[in-house]
mmCIF file of C-alpha atoms in Angstrom:
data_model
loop_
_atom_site.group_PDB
_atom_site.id
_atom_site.type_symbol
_atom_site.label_atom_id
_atom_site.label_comp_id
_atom_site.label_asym_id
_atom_site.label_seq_id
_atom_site.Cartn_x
_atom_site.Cartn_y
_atom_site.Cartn_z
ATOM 1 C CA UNK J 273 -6.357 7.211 1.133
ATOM 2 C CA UNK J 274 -4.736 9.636 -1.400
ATOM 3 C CA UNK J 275 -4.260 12.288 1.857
ATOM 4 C CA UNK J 276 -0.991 13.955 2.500
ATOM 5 C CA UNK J 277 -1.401 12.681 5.859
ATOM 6 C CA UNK J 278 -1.689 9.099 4.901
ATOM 7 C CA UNK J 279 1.256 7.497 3.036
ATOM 8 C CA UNK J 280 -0.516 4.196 4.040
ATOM 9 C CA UNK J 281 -0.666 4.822 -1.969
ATOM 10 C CA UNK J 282 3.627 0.593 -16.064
ATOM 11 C CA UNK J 283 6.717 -0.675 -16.909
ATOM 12 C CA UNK J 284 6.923 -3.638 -19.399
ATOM 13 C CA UNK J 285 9.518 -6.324 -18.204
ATOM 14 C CA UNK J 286 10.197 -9.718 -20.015
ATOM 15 C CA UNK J 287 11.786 -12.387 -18.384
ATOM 16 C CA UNK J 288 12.395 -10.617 -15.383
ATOM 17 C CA UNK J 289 12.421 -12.658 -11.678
ATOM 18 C CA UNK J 290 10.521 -11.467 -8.477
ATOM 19 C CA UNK J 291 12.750 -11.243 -5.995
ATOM 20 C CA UNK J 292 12.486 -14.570 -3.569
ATOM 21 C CA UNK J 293 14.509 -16.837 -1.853
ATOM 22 C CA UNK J 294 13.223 -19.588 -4.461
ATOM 23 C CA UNK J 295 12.963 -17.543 -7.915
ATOM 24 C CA UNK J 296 9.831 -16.627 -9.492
ATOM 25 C CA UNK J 297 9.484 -16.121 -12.583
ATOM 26 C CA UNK J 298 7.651 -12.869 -14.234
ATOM 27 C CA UNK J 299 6.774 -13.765 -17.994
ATOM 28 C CA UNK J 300 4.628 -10.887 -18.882
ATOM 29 C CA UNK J 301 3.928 -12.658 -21.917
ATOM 30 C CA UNK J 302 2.271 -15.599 -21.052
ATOM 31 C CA UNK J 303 1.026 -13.950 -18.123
ATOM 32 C CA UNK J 304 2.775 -15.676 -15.175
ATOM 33 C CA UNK J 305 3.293 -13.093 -13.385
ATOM 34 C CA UNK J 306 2.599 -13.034 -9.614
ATOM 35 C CA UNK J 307 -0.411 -11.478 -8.141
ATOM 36 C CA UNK J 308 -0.371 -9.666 -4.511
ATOM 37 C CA UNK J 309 -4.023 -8.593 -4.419
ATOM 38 C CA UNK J 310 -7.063 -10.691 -5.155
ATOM 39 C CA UNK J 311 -10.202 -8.857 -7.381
ATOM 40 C CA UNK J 312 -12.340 -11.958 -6.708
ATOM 41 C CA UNK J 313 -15.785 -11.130 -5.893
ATOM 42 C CA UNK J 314 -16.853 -12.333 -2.250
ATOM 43 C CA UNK J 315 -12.986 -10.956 -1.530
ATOM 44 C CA UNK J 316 -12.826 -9.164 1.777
ATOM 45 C CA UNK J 317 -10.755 -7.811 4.243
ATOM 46 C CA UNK J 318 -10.708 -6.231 7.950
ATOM 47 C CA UNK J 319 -8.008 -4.487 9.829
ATOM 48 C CA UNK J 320 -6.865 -3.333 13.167
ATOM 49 C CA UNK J 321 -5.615 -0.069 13.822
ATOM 50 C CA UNK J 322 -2.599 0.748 15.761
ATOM 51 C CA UNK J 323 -1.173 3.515 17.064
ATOM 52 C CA UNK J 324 2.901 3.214 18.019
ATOM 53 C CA UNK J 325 4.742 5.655 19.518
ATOM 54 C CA UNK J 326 8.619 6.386 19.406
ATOM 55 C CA UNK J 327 9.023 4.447 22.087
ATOM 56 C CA UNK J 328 7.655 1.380 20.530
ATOM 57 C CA UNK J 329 4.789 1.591 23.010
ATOM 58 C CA UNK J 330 1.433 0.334 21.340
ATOM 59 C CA UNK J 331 -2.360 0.993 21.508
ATOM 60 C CA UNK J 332 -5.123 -0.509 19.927
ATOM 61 C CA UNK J 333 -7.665 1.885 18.591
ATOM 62 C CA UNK J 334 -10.952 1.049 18.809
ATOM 63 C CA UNK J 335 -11.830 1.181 15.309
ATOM 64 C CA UNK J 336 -11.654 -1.494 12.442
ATOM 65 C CA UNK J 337 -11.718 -1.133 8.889
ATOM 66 C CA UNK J 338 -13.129 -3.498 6.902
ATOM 67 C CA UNK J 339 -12.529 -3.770 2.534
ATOM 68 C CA UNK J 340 -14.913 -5.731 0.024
ATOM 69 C CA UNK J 341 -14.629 -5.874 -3.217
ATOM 70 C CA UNK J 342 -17.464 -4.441 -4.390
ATOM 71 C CA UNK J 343 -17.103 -4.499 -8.337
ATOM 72 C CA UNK J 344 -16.059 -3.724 -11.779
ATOM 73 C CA UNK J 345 -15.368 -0.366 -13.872
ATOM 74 C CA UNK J 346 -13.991 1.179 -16.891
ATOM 75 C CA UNK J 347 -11.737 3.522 -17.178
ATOM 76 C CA UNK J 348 -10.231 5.211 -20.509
ATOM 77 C CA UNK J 349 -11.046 1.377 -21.865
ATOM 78 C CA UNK J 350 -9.448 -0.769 -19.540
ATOM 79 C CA UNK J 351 -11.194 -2.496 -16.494
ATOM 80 C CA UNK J 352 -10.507 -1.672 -13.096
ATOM 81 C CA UNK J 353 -11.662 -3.426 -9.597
ATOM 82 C CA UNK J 354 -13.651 -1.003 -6.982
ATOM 83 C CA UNK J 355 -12.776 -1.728 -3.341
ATOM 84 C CA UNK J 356 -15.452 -0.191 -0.599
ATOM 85 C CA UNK J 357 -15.074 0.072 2.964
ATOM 86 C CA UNK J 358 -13.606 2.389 5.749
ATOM 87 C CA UNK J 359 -10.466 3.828 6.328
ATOM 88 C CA UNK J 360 -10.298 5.370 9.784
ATOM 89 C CA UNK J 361 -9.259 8.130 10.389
ATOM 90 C CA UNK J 362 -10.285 9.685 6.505
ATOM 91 C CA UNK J 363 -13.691 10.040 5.350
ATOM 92 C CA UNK J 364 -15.250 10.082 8.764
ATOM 93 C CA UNK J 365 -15.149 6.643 9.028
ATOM 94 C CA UNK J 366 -18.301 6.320 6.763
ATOM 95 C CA UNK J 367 -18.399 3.767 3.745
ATOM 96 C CA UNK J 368 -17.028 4.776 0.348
ATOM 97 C CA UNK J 369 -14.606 3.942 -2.465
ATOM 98 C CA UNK J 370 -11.460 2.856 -0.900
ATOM 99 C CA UNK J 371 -8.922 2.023 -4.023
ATOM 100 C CA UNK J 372 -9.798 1.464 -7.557
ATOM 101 C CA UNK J 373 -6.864 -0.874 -9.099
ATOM 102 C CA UNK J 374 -6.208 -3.277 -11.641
ATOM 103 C CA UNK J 375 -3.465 -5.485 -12.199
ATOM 104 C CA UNK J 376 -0.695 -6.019 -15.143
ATOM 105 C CA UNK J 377 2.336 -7.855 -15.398
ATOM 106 C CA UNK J 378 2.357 -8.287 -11.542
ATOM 107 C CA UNK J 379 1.649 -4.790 -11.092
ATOM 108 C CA UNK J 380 -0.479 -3.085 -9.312
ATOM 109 C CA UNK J 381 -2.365 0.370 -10.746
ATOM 110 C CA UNK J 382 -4.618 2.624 -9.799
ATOM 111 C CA UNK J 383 -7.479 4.750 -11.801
ATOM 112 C CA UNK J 384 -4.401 7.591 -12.580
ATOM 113 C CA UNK J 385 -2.265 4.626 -14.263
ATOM 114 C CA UNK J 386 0.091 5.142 -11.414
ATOM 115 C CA UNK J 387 1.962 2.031 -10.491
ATOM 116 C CA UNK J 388 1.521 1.350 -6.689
ATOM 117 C CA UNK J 389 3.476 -1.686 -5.897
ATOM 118 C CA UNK J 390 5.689 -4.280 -8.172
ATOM 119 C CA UNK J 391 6.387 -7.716 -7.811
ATOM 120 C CA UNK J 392 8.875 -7.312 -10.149
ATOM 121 C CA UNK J 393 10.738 -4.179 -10.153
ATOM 122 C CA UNK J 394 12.871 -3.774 -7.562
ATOM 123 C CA UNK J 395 15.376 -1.319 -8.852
ATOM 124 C CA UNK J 396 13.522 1.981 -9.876
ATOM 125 C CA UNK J 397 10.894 4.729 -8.222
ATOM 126 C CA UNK J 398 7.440 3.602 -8.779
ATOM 127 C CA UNK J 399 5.886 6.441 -8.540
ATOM 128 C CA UNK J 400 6.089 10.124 -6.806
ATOM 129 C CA UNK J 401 3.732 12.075 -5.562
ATOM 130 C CA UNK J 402 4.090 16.475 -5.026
ATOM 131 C CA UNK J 403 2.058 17.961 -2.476
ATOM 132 C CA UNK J 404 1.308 21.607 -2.661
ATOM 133 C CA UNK J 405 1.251 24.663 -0.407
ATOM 134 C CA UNK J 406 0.095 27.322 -2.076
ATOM 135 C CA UNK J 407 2.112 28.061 -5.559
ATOM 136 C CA UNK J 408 4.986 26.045 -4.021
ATOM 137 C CA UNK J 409 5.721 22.103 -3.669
ATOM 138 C CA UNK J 410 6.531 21.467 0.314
ATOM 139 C CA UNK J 411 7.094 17.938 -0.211
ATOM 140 C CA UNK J 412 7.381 14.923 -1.991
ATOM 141 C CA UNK J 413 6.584 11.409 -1.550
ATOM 142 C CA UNK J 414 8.559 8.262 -3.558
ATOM 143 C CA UNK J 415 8.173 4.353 -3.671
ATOM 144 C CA UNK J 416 10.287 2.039 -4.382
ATOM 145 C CA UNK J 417 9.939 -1.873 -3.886
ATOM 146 C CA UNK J 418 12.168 -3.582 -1.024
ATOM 147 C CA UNK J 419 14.975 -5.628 -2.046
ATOM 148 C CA UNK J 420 14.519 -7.806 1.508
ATOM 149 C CA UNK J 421 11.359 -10.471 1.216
ATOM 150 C CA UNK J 422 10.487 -10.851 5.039
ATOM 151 C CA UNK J 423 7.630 -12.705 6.950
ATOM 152 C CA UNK J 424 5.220 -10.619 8.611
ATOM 153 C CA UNK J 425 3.177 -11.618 11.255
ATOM 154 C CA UNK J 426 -0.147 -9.654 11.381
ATOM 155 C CA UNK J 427 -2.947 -10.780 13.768
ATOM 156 C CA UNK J 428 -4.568 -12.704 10.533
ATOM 157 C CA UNK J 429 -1.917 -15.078 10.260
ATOM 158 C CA UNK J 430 1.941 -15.429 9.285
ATOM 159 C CA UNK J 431 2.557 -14.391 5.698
ATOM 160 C CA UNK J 432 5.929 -14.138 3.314
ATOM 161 C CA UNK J 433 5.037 -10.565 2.131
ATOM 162 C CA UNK J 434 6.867 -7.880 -0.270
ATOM 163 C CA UNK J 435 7.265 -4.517 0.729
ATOM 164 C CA UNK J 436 6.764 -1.204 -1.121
ATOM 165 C CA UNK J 437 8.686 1.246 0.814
ATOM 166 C CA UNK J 438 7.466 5.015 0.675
ATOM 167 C CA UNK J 439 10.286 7.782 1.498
ATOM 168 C CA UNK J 440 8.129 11.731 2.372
ATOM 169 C CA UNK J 441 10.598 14.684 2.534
ATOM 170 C CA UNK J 442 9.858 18.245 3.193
ATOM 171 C CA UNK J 443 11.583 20.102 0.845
ATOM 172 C CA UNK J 444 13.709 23.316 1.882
ATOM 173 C CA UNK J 445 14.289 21.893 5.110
ATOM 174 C CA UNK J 446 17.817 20.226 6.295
ATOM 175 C CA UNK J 447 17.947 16.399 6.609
ATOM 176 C CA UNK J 448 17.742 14.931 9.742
ATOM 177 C CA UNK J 449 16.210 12.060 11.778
ATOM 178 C CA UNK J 450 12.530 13.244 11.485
ATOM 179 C CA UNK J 451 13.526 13.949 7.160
ATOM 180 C CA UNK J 452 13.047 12.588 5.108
ATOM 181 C CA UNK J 453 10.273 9.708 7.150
ATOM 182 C CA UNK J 454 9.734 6.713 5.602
ATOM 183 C CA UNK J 455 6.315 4.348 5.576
ATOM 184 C CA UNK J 456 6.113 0.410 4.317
ATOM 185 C CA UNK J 457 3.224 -1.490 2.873
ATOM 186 C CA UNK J 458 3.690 -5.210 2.410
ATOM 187 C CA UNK J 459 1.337 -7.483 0.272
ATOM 188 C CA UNK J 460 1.160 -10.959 0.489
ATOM 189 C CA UNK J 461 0.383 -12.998 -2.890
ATOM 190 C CA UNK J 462 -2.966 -13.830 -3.679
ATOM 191 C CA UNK J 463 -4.031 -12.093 -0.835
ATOM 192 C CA UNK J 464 -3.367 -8.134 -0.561
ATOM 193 C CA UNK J 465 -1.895 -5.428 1.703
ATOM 194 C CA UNK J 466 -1.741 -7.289 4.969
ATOM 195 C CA UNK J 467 0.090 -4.089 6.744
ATOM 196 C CA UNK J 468 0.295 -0.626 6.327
ATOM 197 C CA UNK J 469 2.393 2.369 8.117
ATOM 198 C CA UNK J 470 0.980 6.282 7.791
ATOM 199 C CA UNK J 471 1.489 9.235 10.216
ATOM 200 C CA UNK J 472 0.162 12.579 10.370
ATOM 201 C CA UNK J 473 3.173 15.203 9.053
ATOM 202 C CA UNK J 474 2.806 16.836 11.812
ATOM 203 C CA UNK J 475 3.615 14.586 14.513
ATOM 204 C CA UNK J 476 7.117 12.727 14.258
ATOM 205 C CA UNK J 477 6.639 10.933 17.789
ATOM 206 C CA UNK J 478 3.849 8.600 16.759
ATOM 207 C CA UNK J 479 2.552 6.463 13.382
ATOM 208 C CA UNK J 480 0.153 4.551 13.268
ATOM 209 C CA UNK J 481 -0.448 0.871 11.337
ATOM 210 C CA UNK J 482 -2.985 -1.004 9.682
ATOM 211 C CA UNK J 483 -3.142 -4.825 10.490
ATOM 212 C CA UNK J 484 -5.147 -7.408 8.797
ATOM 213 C CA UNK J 485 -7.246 -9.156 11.348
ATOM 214 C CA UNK J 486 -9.126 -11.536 9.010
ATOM 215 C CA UNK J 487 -9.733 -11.893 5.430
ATOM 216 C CA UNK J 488 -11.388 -13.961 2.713
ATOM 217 C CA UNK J 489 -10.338 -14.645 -0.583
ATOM 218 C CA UNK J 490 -13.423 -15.427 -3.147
ATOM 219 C CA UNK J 491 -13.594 -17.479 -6.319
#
């Protein structure tokens, strides 16, 4: 899921409030914060796929991804949660390691320490990512959390969700309606990513989305 073509993916703050109609509260220090993905064992997850053209014209692909969590490892001393599934169209649609992540201070991370969504921070980049061609950088992708807390309806149900917002540009090329393009992920709390927007570079007529058709949270 860490593909150029997919773009469907730790700073301390005290006192801080998520962003919501009714205020949250983040305490880091008691540990209050928020959490938008569950690491419970029995946790798991499917998802439709969709592909939507310009015209806002909609086809179901055949294929559906299911997520479990799957277990626990360490990484430079700190424990992380291993998700396994599928993620069509990567890995030829076989089983494997999907995300590795752990959560701090309503943060999300994954095995590089890079922060992938925030229920806290809604004022600065998250995190960028360069991809190469050659010697050169072509282009760059950044996230930022949404300001906006909207209700998403997915086929698994009706969910107030947060959205981290993903902005690719191809550098040396002139802005226009096709640059920079932008993706959105939104997580529900307790729950995880309940939709997801990627496209091929490539192809600026059509993106495609990942919908949560069913999940279940374990304890």
């Amino acid at each position: 899921m860490r593909s150029l073509i997919f773009f469907s993916l730790s700073v301390l703050l005290a006192l801080y409030s998520c962003k919501k109609d009714e205020e949250i509260v983040c305490d880091p220090i008691v540990n209050t914060a928020p959490v938008y993905q569950s690491f419970s064992e029995g946790s798991y997850w499917t998802y439709q796929n969709v592909r939507v053209e310009s015209d806002g014209t909609e086809t179901i692909e055949s294929a559906v991804d299911s997520i479990v969590v799957a277990g626990d490892t360490l990484i430079n001393g700190l424990e992380y949660t291993v998700f396994e599934g599928t993620s069509w169209p990567f890995q030829d649609n076989e089983w494997g390691i999907i995300w590795i992540l752990r959560e701090e201070n309503g943060e999300l991370l994954d095995e590089q320490g890079n922060i992938i969504m925030s229920c806290c921070n809604f004022t600065d980049t998250l995190n960028t990512v360069e991809y190469p061609s050659g010697e050169e950088i072509f282009a760059t992708a950044t996230y930022m959390m949404s300001n906006e807390i909207p209700e998403i309806t997915v086929p698994g149900g009706t969910f107030a969700g947060i959205e981290l917002v993903g902005t690719f540009t191809i550098l040396n090329e002139p802005e226009g309606p096709d640059n920079p393009r932008y993706t959105s992920r939104y997580y529900a709390q307790g729950i995880g990513q309940i939709r997801d927007t990627w496209f091929f570079a490539g192809n600026t007529e059509v993106h495609y989305e990942k919908r949560l058709l069913d999940y279940h949270i374990g304890y």
